[in-house]
C-alpha cells in the first residue's frame, strides 16, 4: 500500500513513461533509465506499468544504399509520455552511403529525430524532446541575408506535435521566442559543475583567493550567476574582431581585452557554454597567466573540441590550463577522456530527476534554479575547510 507521504509528493503519472535514445546517446540514456527503474521500484506507487526493469523503447533507423532512411519504433507508444533524447554533436556515429562510411552531422541527427517523431504517428499522449546541445543554436540571430536555422527547427518540431523541448545552456535563450506557446526549457548545469569541482579541487573560496572570468561578453550572465553562487568577484574579456573578413564561418578574433580587478595570485574559473576549437579559451588562459593568475580552471557545459586535443595538451604543458570540466551531455571521445587534466561532469541523475518530475506533472522550479542547493554545498565546503 502506498504511504501518505508518497501520495503527497507524487501526482499520478501523466501517462506510462517511455524513453527513446537516438543513435549516439545510448550510454547517457541507459544510465538515466537505470536511475528511473531503481527509484520507481522503491517508491511503491500502485499504478499499472509504473514499475519496470527498463523504460527504453527500441528504435531502428535503417538506411538504403543511397543514404535515404526511415525511422521504426519497435513497440507501440499509444498513450505514452514519450521522451526522445538526441545528441546532435555525436560525430562518432556513421552510416553507409554508396558503400562509403559517412560520419553523422547535426543535420543527420536532426533528421533522425524527425523520423522517430513521425513514426510515433501522433499516438503518444505527449512527446518531449531532450536535446542537450540545441540544434543550430549558434545560428540564433540574423545579420543581413542569413537563415534562422534554430528558430525554424523549433517551429518544425512543435508543428510535428512536440510539447516540450528541453535543452541545456542554449547559446541564446531568446530563441524560444520562435515558439512562445510551447514548452521550452534551457537548463544551466551550474550545481553539478560546482559540486564536481568542490569534490575534485583543493580551493579557498573567497574573493582574495578566487575569481570567476567570462571569456567574452556573451558569457557574462553565466559568469555572474556562477560567481554569485560562490561569493566571488567576476571579471570579463571582450573580443576585438576583424569584421572585414570571415574565417570558418565567423569573424576572426584580433585580441581579448580584460575588464575587472587584479587576478594576481588568484585561482580563476573561466565559465562558458561551450569549448569549440579552443583557441579563444586558450588565449584567455594565456592572458590570465600573463597577469600572474594562479591556477586556471575551465568550466563549460559542452566540450566539442572540434580541432582535437593537441592545442590543449600544449596549453597544459605550458602551464596555461590546470583542469577542464565539461558535461557528458554530448559525445566524449576516448582521446578526451584519457587526458589527466580533463574531468567529466555526470548529468544522468539530474536528467532522470527531470524526466521523473515531468512525467508526474510536478513542478521543476527547484531543478531549473537550484540556488539554495549550490549555496548550501559551498557553505558546507567552507565549513569543512
PDB file of N, CA and C in Angstrom, residues 197-286:
ATOM      1  N   UNK A 197      33.529  20.222  -8.948  1.00  0.00           N
ATOM      2  CA  UNK A 197      34.750  20.981  -8.684  1.00  0.00           C
ATOM      3  C   UNK A 197      35.125  20.932  -7.211  1.00  0.00           C
ATOM      4  N   UNK A 198      34.143  21.052  -6.334  1.00  0.00           N
ATOM      5  CA  UNK A 198      34.428  21.030  -4.904  1.00  0.00           C
ATOM      6  C   UNK A 198      34.924  19.659  -4.449  1.00  0.00           C
ATOM      7  N   UNK A 199      34.505  18.612  -5.159  1.00  0.00           N
ATOM      8  CA  UNK A 199      34.978  17.262  -4.828  1.00  0.00           C
ATOM      9  C   UNK A 199      36.387  17.012  -5.347  1.00  0.00           C
ATOM     10  N   UNK A 200      36.747  17.719  -6.420  1.00  0.00           N
ATOM     11  CA  UNK A 200      37.999  17.424  -7.125  1.00  0.00           C
ATOM     12  C   UNK A 200      39.157  18.300  -6.681  1.00  0.00           C
ATOM     13  N   UNK A 201      38.886  19.578  -6.429  1.00  0.00           N
ATOM     14  CA  UNK A 201      39.965  20.542  -6.205  1.00  0.00           C
ATOM     15  C   UNK A 201      40.095  20.927  -4.729  1.00  0.00           C
ATOM     16  N   UNK A 202      41.294  21.360  -4.368  1.00  0.00           N
ATOM     17  CA  UNK A 202      41.526  21.997  -3.072  1.00  0.00           C
ATOM     18  C   UNK A 202      41.467  23.497  -3.291  1.00  0.00           C
ATOM     19  N   UNK A 203      40.445  24.131  -2.754  1.00  0.00           N
ATOM     20  CA  UNK A 203      40.179  25.538  -3.040  1.00  0.00           C
ATOM     21  C   UNK A 203      40.029  26.338  -1.757  1.00  0.00           C
ATOM     22  N   UNK A 204      40.316  27.618  -1.858  1.00  0.00           N
ATOM     23  CA  UNK A 204      39.959  28.580  -0.806  1.00  0.00           C
ATOM     24  C   UNK A 204      38.955  29.532  -1.450  1.00  0.00           C
ATOM     25  N   UNK A 205      37.692  29.395  -1.070  1.00  0.00           N
ATOM     26  CA  UNK A 205      36.625  30.113  -1.767  1.00  0.00           C
ATOM     27  C   UNK A 205      36.350  31.448  -1.084  1.00  0.00           C
ATOM     28  N   UNK A 206      37.079  32.468  -1.517  1.00  0.00           N
ATOM     29  CA  UNK A 206      36.772  33.838  -1.143  1.00  0.00           C
ATOM     30  C   UNK A 206      37.388  34.752  -2.196  1.00  0.00           C
ATOM     31  N   UNK A 207      37.011  36.014  -2.172  1.00  0.00           N
ATOM     32  CA  UNK A 207      37.426  36.948  -3.228  1.00  0.00           C
ATOM     33  C   UNK A 207      38.914  37.273  -3.206  1.00  0.00           C
ATOM     34  N   UNK A 208      39.591  36.948  -2.105  1.00  0.00           N
ATOM     35  CA  UNK A 208      41.028  37.182  -2.058  1.00  0.00           C
ATOM     36  C   UNK A 208      41.823  36.084  -2.748  1.00  0.00           C
ATOM     37  N   UNK A 209      41.185  34.926  -2.936  1.00  0.00           N
ATOM     38  CA  UNK A 209      41.913  33.777  -3.477  1.00  0.00           C
ATOM     39  C   UNK A 209      41.338  33.237  -4.784  1.00  0.00           C
ATOM     40  N   UNK A 210      40.126  33.627  -5.153  1.00  0.00           N
ATOM     41  CA  UNK A 210      39.499  33.094  -6.359  1.00  0.00           C
ATOM     42  C   UNK A 210      38.730  34.170  -7.104  1.00  0.00           C
ATOM     43  N   UNK A 211      38.503  33.930  -8.389  1.00  0.00           N
ATOM     44  CA  UNK A 211      37.756  34.875  -9.220  1.00  0.00           C
ATOM     45  C   UNK A 211      37.131  34.103 -10.376  1.00  0.00           C
ATOM     46  N   UNK A 212      35.967  34.532 -10.815  1.00  0.00           N
ATOM     47  CA  UNK A 212      35.293  33.928 -11.968  1.00  0.00           C
ATOM     48  C   UNK A 212      35.472  34.840 -13.170  1.00  0.00           C
ATOM     49  N   UNK A 213      35.782  34.252 -14.321  1.00  0.00           N
ATOM     50  CA  UNK A 213      36.088  35.014 -15.526  1.00  0.00           C
ATOM     51  C   UNK A 213      35.116  34.647 -16.647  1.00  0.00           C
ATOM     52  N   UNK A 214      34.578  35.671 -17.299  1.00  0.00           N
ATOM     53  CA  UNK A 214      33.810  35.475 -18.528  1.00  0.00           C
ATOM     54  C   UNK A 214      34.754  35.679 -19.710  1.00  0.00           C
ATOM     55  N   UNK A 215      34.864  34.692 -20.631  1.00  0.00           N
ATOM     56  CA  UNK A 215      35.813  34.829 -21.738  1.00  0.00           C
ATOM     57  C   UNK A 215      35.370  35.801 -22.817  1.00  0.00           C
ATOM     58  N   UNK A 216      34.082  36.185 -22.799  1.00  0.00           N
ATOM     59  CA  UNK A 216      33.581  37.169 -23.762  1.00  0.00           C
ATOM     60  C   UNK A 216      32.289  37.775 -23.223  1.00  0.00           C
ATOM     61  N   UNK A 217      31.773  38.749 -23.946  1.00  0.00           N
ATOM     62  CA  UNK A 217      30.578  39.458 -23.469  1.00  0.00           C
ATOM     63  C   UNK A 217      29.341  38.568 -23.453  1.00  0.00           C
ATOM     64  N   UNK A 218      29.307  37.549 -24.311  1.00  0.00           N
ATOM     65  CA  UNK A 218      28.151  36.666 -24.374  1.00  0.00           C
ATOM     66  C   UNK A 218      28.013  35.759 -23.171  1.00  0.00           C
ATOM     67  N   UNK A 219      29.108  35.508 -22.460  1.00  0.00           N
ATOM     68  CA  UNK A 219      29.086  34.589 -21.314  1.00  0.00           C
ATOM     69  C   UNK A 219      28.997  35.315 -19.972  1.00  0.00           C
ATOM     70  N   UNK A 220      28.783  36.629 -20.002  1.00  0.00           N
ATOM     71  CA  UNK A 220      28.782  37.407 -18.757  1.00  0.00           C
ATOM     72  C   UNK A 220      27.690  36.930 -17.801  1.00  0.00           C
ATOM     73  N   UNK A 221      26.491  36.666 -18.314  1.00  0.00           N
ATOM     74  CA  UNK A 221      25.396  36.225 -17.455  1.00  0.00           C
ATOM     75  C   UNK A 221      25.732  34.938 -16.722  1.00  0.00           C
ATOM     76  N   UNK A 222      26.336  33.976 -17.433  1.00  0.00           N
ATOM     77  CA  UNK A 222      26.729  32.710 -16.803  1.00  0.00           C
ATOM     78  C   UNK A 222      27.765  32.961 -15.706  1.00  0.00           C
ATOM     79  N   UNK A 223      28.749  33.811 -16.031  1.00  0.00           N
ATOM     80  CA  UNK A 223      29.824  34.073 -15.078  1.00  0.00           C
ATOM     81  C   UNK A 223      29.308  34.782 -13.827  1.00  0.00           C
ATOM     82  N   UNK A 224      28.391  35.719 -14.018  1.00  0.00           N
ATOM     83  CA  UNK A 224      27.841  36.449 -12.866  1.00  0.00           C
ATOM     84  C   UNK A 224      27.069  35.496 -11.960  1.00  0.00           C
ATOM     85  N   UNK A 225      26.258  34.625 -12.557  1.00  0.00           N
ATOM     86  CA  UNK A 225      25.500  33.662 -11.749  1.00  0.00           C
ATOM     87  C   UNK A 225      26.454  32.738 -10.993  1.00  0.00           C
ATOM     88  N   UNK A 226      27.453  32.216 -11.698  1.00  0.00           N
ATOM     89  CA  UNK A 226      28.435  31.321 -11.090  1.00  0.00           C
ATOM     90  C   UNK A 226      29.158  32.021  -9.939  1.00  0.00           C
ATOM     91  N   UNK A 227      29.568  33.260 -10.157  1.00  0.00           N
ATOM     92  CA  UNK A 227      30.310  34.000  -9.127  1.00  0.00           C
ATOM     93  C   UNK A 227      29.425  34.321  -7.925  1.00  0.00           C
ATOM     94  N   UNK A 228      28.164  34.668  -8.180  1.00  0.00           N
ATOM     95  CA  UNK A 228      27.248  34.962  -7.076  1.00  0.00           C
ATOM     96  C   UNK A 228      27.012  33.736  -6.203  1.00  0.00           C
ATOM     97  N   UNK A 229      26.905  32.564  -6.857  1.00  0.00           N
ATOM     98  CA  UNK A 229      26.673  31.331  -6.105  1.00  0.00           C
ATOM     99  C   UNK A 229      27.858  30.991  -5.198  1.00  0.00           C
ATOM    100  N   UNK A 230      29.071  31.346  -5.642  1.00  0.00           N
ATOM    101  CA  UNK A 230      30.262  31.012  -4.869  1.00  0.00           C
ATOM    102  C   UNK A 230      30.778  32.195  -4.050  1.00  0.00           C
ATOM    103  N   UNK A 231      30.123  33.357  -4.183  1.00  0.00           N
ATOM    104  CA  UNK A 231      30.539  34.525  -3.415  1.00  0.00           C
ATOM    105  C   UNK A 231      31.866  35.096  -3.856  1.00  0.00           C
ATOM    106  N   UNK A 232      32.085  35.149  -5.190  1.00  0.00           N
ATOM    107  CA  UNK A 232      33.364  35.614  -5.733  1.00  0.00           C
ATOM    108  C   UNK A 232      33.168  36.828  -6.626  1.00  0.00           C
ATOM    109  N   UNK A 233      34.270  37.532  -6.901  1.00  0.00           N
ATOM    110  CA  UNK A 233      34.245  38.624  -7.868  1.00  0.00           C
ATOM    111  C   UNK A 233      34.267  38.047  -9.280  1.00  0.00           C
ATOM    112  N   UNK A 234      33.865  38.897 -10.237  1.00  0.00           N
ATOM    113  CA  UNK A 234      33.823  38.454 -11.630  1.00  0.00           C
ATOM    114  C   UNK A 234      34.608  39.430 -12.506  1.00  0.00           C
ATOM    115  N   UNK A 235      35.302  38.896 -13.483  1.00  0.00           N
ATOM    116  CA  UNK A 235      35.994  39.697 -14.480  1.00  0.00           C
ATOM    117  C   UNK A 235      35.547  39.269 -15.867  1.00  0.00           C
ATOM    118  N   UNK A 236      35.859  40.089 -16.883  1.00  0.00           N
ATOM    119  CA  UNK A 236      35.356  39.807 -18.229  1.00  0.00           C
ATOM    120  C   UNK A 236      36.370  40.179 -19.294  1.00  0.00           C
ATOM    121  N   UNK A 237      36.489  39.338 -20.295  1.00  0.00           N
ATOM    122  CA  UNK A 237      37.213  39.678 -21.514  1.00  0.00           C
ATOM    123  C   UNK A 237      36.188  40.019 -22.589  1.00  0.00           C
ATOM    124  N   UNK A 238      36.535  40.930 -23.462  1.00  0.00           N
ATOM    125  CA  UNK A 238      35.697  41.128 -24.642  1.00  0.00           C
ATOM    126  C   UNK A 238      36.576  40.986 -25.870  1.00  0.00           C
ATOM    127  N   UNK A 239      35.961  40.498 -26.937  1.00  0.00           N
ATOM    128  CA  UNK A 239      36.708  40.152 -28.142  1.00  0.00           C
ATOM    129  C   UNK A 239      36.722  41.316 -29.128  1.00  0.00           C
ATOM    130  N   UNK A 240      37.911  41.675 -29.577  1.00  0.00           N
ATOM    131  CA  UNK A 240      38.025  42.583 -30.716  1.00  0.00           C
ATOM    132  C   UNK A 240      38.182  41.733 -31.963  1.00  0.00           C
ATOM    133  N   UNK A 241      37.258  41.902 -32.891  1.00  0.00           N
ATOM    134  CA  UNK A 241      37.233  41.055 -34.077  1.00  0.00           C
ATOM    135  C   UNK A 241      37.564  41.845 -35.341  1.00  0.00           C
ATOM    136  N   UNK A 242      38.015  41.112 -36.351  1.00  0.00           N
ATOM    137  CA  UNK A 242      38.256  41.693 -37.666  1.00  0.00           C
ATOM    138  C   UNK A 242      37.000  41.468 -38.510  1.00  0.00           C
ATOM    139  N   UNK A 243      36.176  42.507 -38.618  1.00  0.00           N
ATOM    140  CA  UNK A 243      34.901  42.377 -39.320  1.00  0.00           C
ATOM    141  C   UNK A 243      35.029  42.540 -40.840  1.00  0.00           C
ATOM    142  N   UNK A 244      36.278  42.645 -41.329  1.00  0.00           N
ATOM    143  CA  UNK A 244      36.472  42.772 -42.774  1.00  0.00           C
ATOM    144  C   UNK A 244      36.588  41.410 -43.459  1.00  0.00           C
ATOM    145  N   UNK A 245      36.688  40.326 -42.669  1.00  0.00           N
ATOM    146  CA  UNK A 245      36.812  39.006 -43.283  1.00  0.00           C
ATOM    147  C   UNK A 245      36.161  37.949 -42.408  1.00  0.00           C
ATOM    148  N   UNK A 246      35.879  36.788 -43.013  1.00  0.00           N
ATOM    149  CA  UNK A 246      35.246  35.669 -42.324  1.00  0.00           C
ATOM    150  C   UNK A 246      36.133  34.442 -42.484  1.00  0.00           C
ATOM    151  N   UNK A 247      36.440  33.774 -41.374  1.00  0.00           N
ATOM    152  CA  UNK A 247      37.243  32.564 -41.370  1.00  0.00           C
ATOM    153  C   UNK A 247      36.474  31.480 -40.629  1.00  0.00           C
ATOM    154  N   UNK A 248      36.257  30.336 -41.292  1.00  0.00           N
ATOM    155  CA  UNK A 248      35.489  29.231 -40.703  1.00  0.00           C
ATOM    156  C   UNK A 248      34.127  29.694 -40.188  1.00  0.00           C
ATOM    157  N   UNK A 249      33.484  30.548 -40.959  1.00  0.00           N
ATOM    158  CA  UNK A 249      32.124  30.972 -40.647  1.00  0.00           C
ATOM    159  C   UNK A 249      31.989  32.101 -39.657  1.00  0.00           C
ATOM    160  N   UNK A 250      33.107  32.696 -39.210  1.00  0.00           N
ATOM    161  CA  UNK A 250      32.998  33.772 -38.227  1.00  0.00           C
ATOM    162  C   UNK A 250      34.120  34.782 -38.437  1.00  0.00           C
ATOM    163  N   UNK A 251      33.912  35.970 -37.875  1.00  0.00           N
ATOM    164  CA  UNK A 251      34.951  36.997 -37.932  1.00  0.00           C
ATOM    165  C   UNK A 251      36.069  36.639 -36.956  1.00  0.00           C
ATOM    166  N   UNK A 252      37.326  36.575 -37.419  1.00  0.00           N
ATOM    167  CA  UNK A 252      38.426  36.166 -36.535  1.00  0.00           C
ATOM    168  C   UNK A 252      38.671  37.167 -35.410  1.00  0.00           C
ATOM    169  N   UNK A 253      39.120  36.644 -34.271  1.00  0.00           N
ATOM    170  CA  UNK A 253      39.407  37.471 -33.099  1.00  0.00           C
ATOM    171  C   UNK A 253      40.789  38.091 -33.247  1.00  0.00           C
ATOM    172  N   UNK A 254      40.851  39.401 -33.069  1.00  0.00           N
ATOM    173  CA  UNK A 254      42.127  40.111 -33.136  1.00  0.00           C
ATOM    174  C   UNK A 254      42.817  40.104 -31.775  1.00  0.00           C
ATOM    175  N   UNK A 255      42.042  40.356 -30.718  1.00  0.00           N
ATOM    176  CA  UNK A 255      42.618  40.401 -29.367  1.00  0.00           C
ATOM    177  C   UNK A 255      41.510  40.271 -28.334  1.00  0.00           C
ATOM    178  N   UNK A 256      41.894  39.845 -27.124  1.00  0.00           N
ATOM    179  CA  UNK A 256      40.989  39.831 -25.975  1.00  0.00           C
ATOM    180  C   UNK A 256      41.394  40.966 -25.028  1.00  0.00           C
ATOM    181  N   UNK A 257      40.431  41.784 -24.656  1.00  0.00           N
ATOM    182  CA  UNK A 257      40.683  42.888 -23.717  1.00  0.00           C
ATOM    183  C   UNK A 257      40.006  42.563 -22.389  1.00  0.00           C
ATOM    184  N   UNK A 258      40.680  42.852 -21.272  1.00  0.00           N
ATOM    185  CA  UNK A 258      40.186  42.452 -19.953  1.00  0.00           C
ATOM    186  C   UNK A 258      39.579  43.622 -19.196  1.00  0.00           C
ATOM    187  N   UNK A 259      38.440  43.343 -18.542  1.00  0.00           N
ATOM    188  CA  UNK A 259      37.796  44.304 -17.647  1.00  0.00           C
ATOM    189  C   UNK A 259      37.604  43.632 -16.295  1.00  0.00           C
ATOM    190  N   UNK A 260      38.122  44.225 -15.239  1.00  0.00           N
ATOM    191  CA  UNK A 260      37.954  43.643 -13.912  1.00  0.00           C
ATOM    192  C   UNK A 260      39.125  43.952 -13.011  1.00  0.00           C
ATOM    193  N   UNK A 261      39.026  43.493 -11.762  1.00  0.00           N
ATOM    194  CA  UNK A 261      40.079  43.735 -10.779  1.00  0.00           C
ATOM    195  C   UNK A 261      41.257  42.788 -11.022  1.00  0.00           C
ATOM    196  N   UNK A 262      42.298  42.944 -10.259  1.00  0.00           N
ATOM    197  CA  UNK A 262      43.513  42.162 -10.441  1.00  0.00           C
ATOM    198  C   UNK A 262      43.268  40.675 -10.178  1.00  0.00           C
ATOM    199  N   UNK A 263      43.894  39.838 -11.029  1.00  0.00           N
ATOM    200  CA  UNK A 263      43.802  38.383 -10.846  1.00  0.00           C
ATOM    201  C   UNK A 263      45.103  37.835 -10.256  1.00  0.00           C
ATOM    202  N   UNK A 264      46.023  38.686  -9.937  1.00  0.00           N
ATOM    203  CA  UNK A 264      47.345  38.240  -9.479  1.00  0.00           C
ATOM    204  C   UNK A 264      47.230  37.349  -8.243  1.00  0.00           C
ATOM    205  N   UNK A 265      47.808  36.157  -8.346  1.00  0.00           N
ATOM    206  CA  UNK A 265      47.839  35.220  -7.235  1.00  0.00           C
ATOM    207  C   UNK A 265      46.540  34.478  -6.991  1.00  0.00           C
ATOM    208  N   UNK A 266      45.494  34.752  -7.781  1.00  0.00           N
ATOM    209  CA  UNK A 266      44.187  34.126  -7.557  1.00  0.00           C
ATOM    210  C   UNK A 266      43.972  32.950  -8.504  1.00  0.00           C
ATOM    211  N   UNK A 267      43.295  31.907  -8.001  1.00  0.00           N
ATOM    212  CA  UNK A 267      42.787  30.865  -8.872  1.00  0.00           C
ATOM    213  C   UNK A 267      41.602  31.439  -9.645  1.00  0.00           C
ATOM    214  N   UNK A 268      41.502  31.139 -10.932  1.00  0.00           N
ATOM    215  CA  UNK A 268      40.418  31.697 -11.737  1.00  0.00           C
ATOM    216  C   UNK A 268      39.624  30.558 -12.396  1.00  0.00           C
ATOM    217  N   UNK A 269      38.326  30.792 -12.523  1.00  0.00           N
ATOM    218  CA  UNK A 269      37.429  29.843 -13.182  1.00  0.00           C
ATOM    219  C   UNK A 269      36.863  30.521 -14.423  1.00  0.00           C
ATOM    220  N   UNK A 270      37.203  30.011 -15.595  1.00  0.00           N
ATOM    221  CA  UNK A 270      36.652  30.532 -16.844  1.00  0.00           C
ATOM    222  C   UNK A 270      35.351  29.777 -17.125  1.00  0.00           C
ATOM    223  N   UNK A 271      34.253  30.495 -17.245  1.00  0.00           N
ATOM    224  CA  UNK A 271      32.934  29.886 -17.413  1.00  0.00           C
ATOM    225  C   UNK A 271      32.386  30.220 -18.796  1.00  0.00           C
ATOM    226  N   UNK A 272      31.957  29.184 -19.542  1.00  0.00           N
ATOM    227  CA  UNK A 272      31.388  29.406 -20.876  1.00  0.00           C
ATOM    228  C   UNK A 272      30.393  28.306 -21.189  1.00  0.00           C
ATOM    229  N   UNK A 273      29.649  28.481 -22.294  1.00  0.00           N
ATOM    230  CA  UNK A 273      28.675  27.459 -22.674  1.00  0.00           C
ATOM    231  C   UNK A 273      29.318  26.301 -23.416  1.00  0.00           C
ATOM    232  N   UNK A 274      30.381  26.585 -24.194  1.00  0.00           N
ATOM    233  CA  UNK A 274      30.998  25.504 -24.962  1.00  0.00           C
ATOM    234  C   UNK A 274      32.467  25.798 -25.227  1.00  0.00           C
ATOM    235  N   UNK A 275      33.200  24.717 -25.440  1.00  0.00           N
ATOM    236  CA  UNK A 275      34.550  24.804 -25.983  1.00  0.00           C
ATOM    237  C   UNK A 275      34.475  24.219 -27.384  1.00  0.00           C
ATOM    238  N   UNK A 276      34.725  25.032 -28.387  1.00  0.00           N
ATOM    239  CA  UNK A 276      34.679  24.548 -29.774  1.00  0.00           C
ATOM    240  C   UNK A 276      36.101  24.194 -30.200  1.00  0.00           C
ATOM    241  N   UNK A 277      36.764  25.065 -30.947  1.00  0.00           N
ATOM    242  CA  UNK A 277      38.154  24.795 -31.327  1.00  0.00           C
ATOM    243  C   UNK A 277      39.088  24.960 -30.135  1.00  0.00           C
ATOM    244  N   UNK A 278      38.720  25.842 -29.213  1.00  0.00           N
ATOM    245  CA  UNK A 278      39.539  26.073 -28.031  1.00  0.00           C
ATOM    246  C   UNK A 278      40.477  27.251 -28.135  1.00  0.00           C
ATOM    247  N   UNK A 279      40.582  27.867 -29.305  1.00  0.00           N
ATOM    248  CA  UNK A 279      41.508  28.984 -29.485  1.00  0.00           C
ATOM    249  C   UNK A 279      41.201  30.130 -28.526  1.00  0.00           C
ATOM    250  N   UNK A 280      39.922  30.441 -28.393  1.00  0.00           N
ATOM    251  CA  UNK A 280      39.518  31.565 -27.551  1.00  0.00           C
ATOM    252  C   UNK A 280      39.865  31.323 -26.086  1.00  0.00           C
ATOM    253  N   UNK A 281      39.492  30.148 -25.562  1.00  0.00           N
ATOM    254  CA  UNK A 281      39.700  29.889 -24.138  1.00  0.00           C
ATOM    255  C   UNK A 281      41.196  29.762 -23.822  1.00  0.00           C
ATOM    256  N   UNK A 282      41.984  29.216 -24.739  1.00  0.00           N
ATOM    257  CA  UNK A 282      43.432  29.118 -24.514  1.00  0.00           C
ATOM    258  C   UNK A 282      44.071  30.496 -24.525  1.00  0.00           C
ATOM    259  N   UNK A 283      43.612  31.357 -25.439  1.00  0.00           N
ATOM    260  CA  UNK A 283      44.118  32.733 -25.479  1.00  0.00           C
ATOM    261  C   UNK A 283      43.802  33.466 -24.176  1.00  0.00           C
ATOM    262  N   UNK A 284      42.565  33.304 -23.689  1.00  0.00           N
ATOM    263  CA  UNK A 284      42.160  33.929 -22.428  1.00  0.00           C
ATOM    264  C   UNK A 284      43.002  33.397 -21.270  1.00  0.00           C
ATOM    265  N   UNK A 285      43.207  32.082 -21.246  1.00  0.00           N
ATOM    266  CA  UNK A 285      44.028  31.487 -20.177  1.00  0.00           C
ATOM    267  C   UNK A 285      45.445  32.048 -20.217  1.00  0.00           C
ATOM    268  N   UNK A 286      45.974  32.205 -21.425  1.00  0.00           N
ATOM    269  CA  UNK A 286      47.319  32.772 -21.559  1.00  0.00           C
ATOM    270  C   UNK A 286      47.394  34.190 -21.032  1.00  0.00           C
TER     271      UNK A 286
END
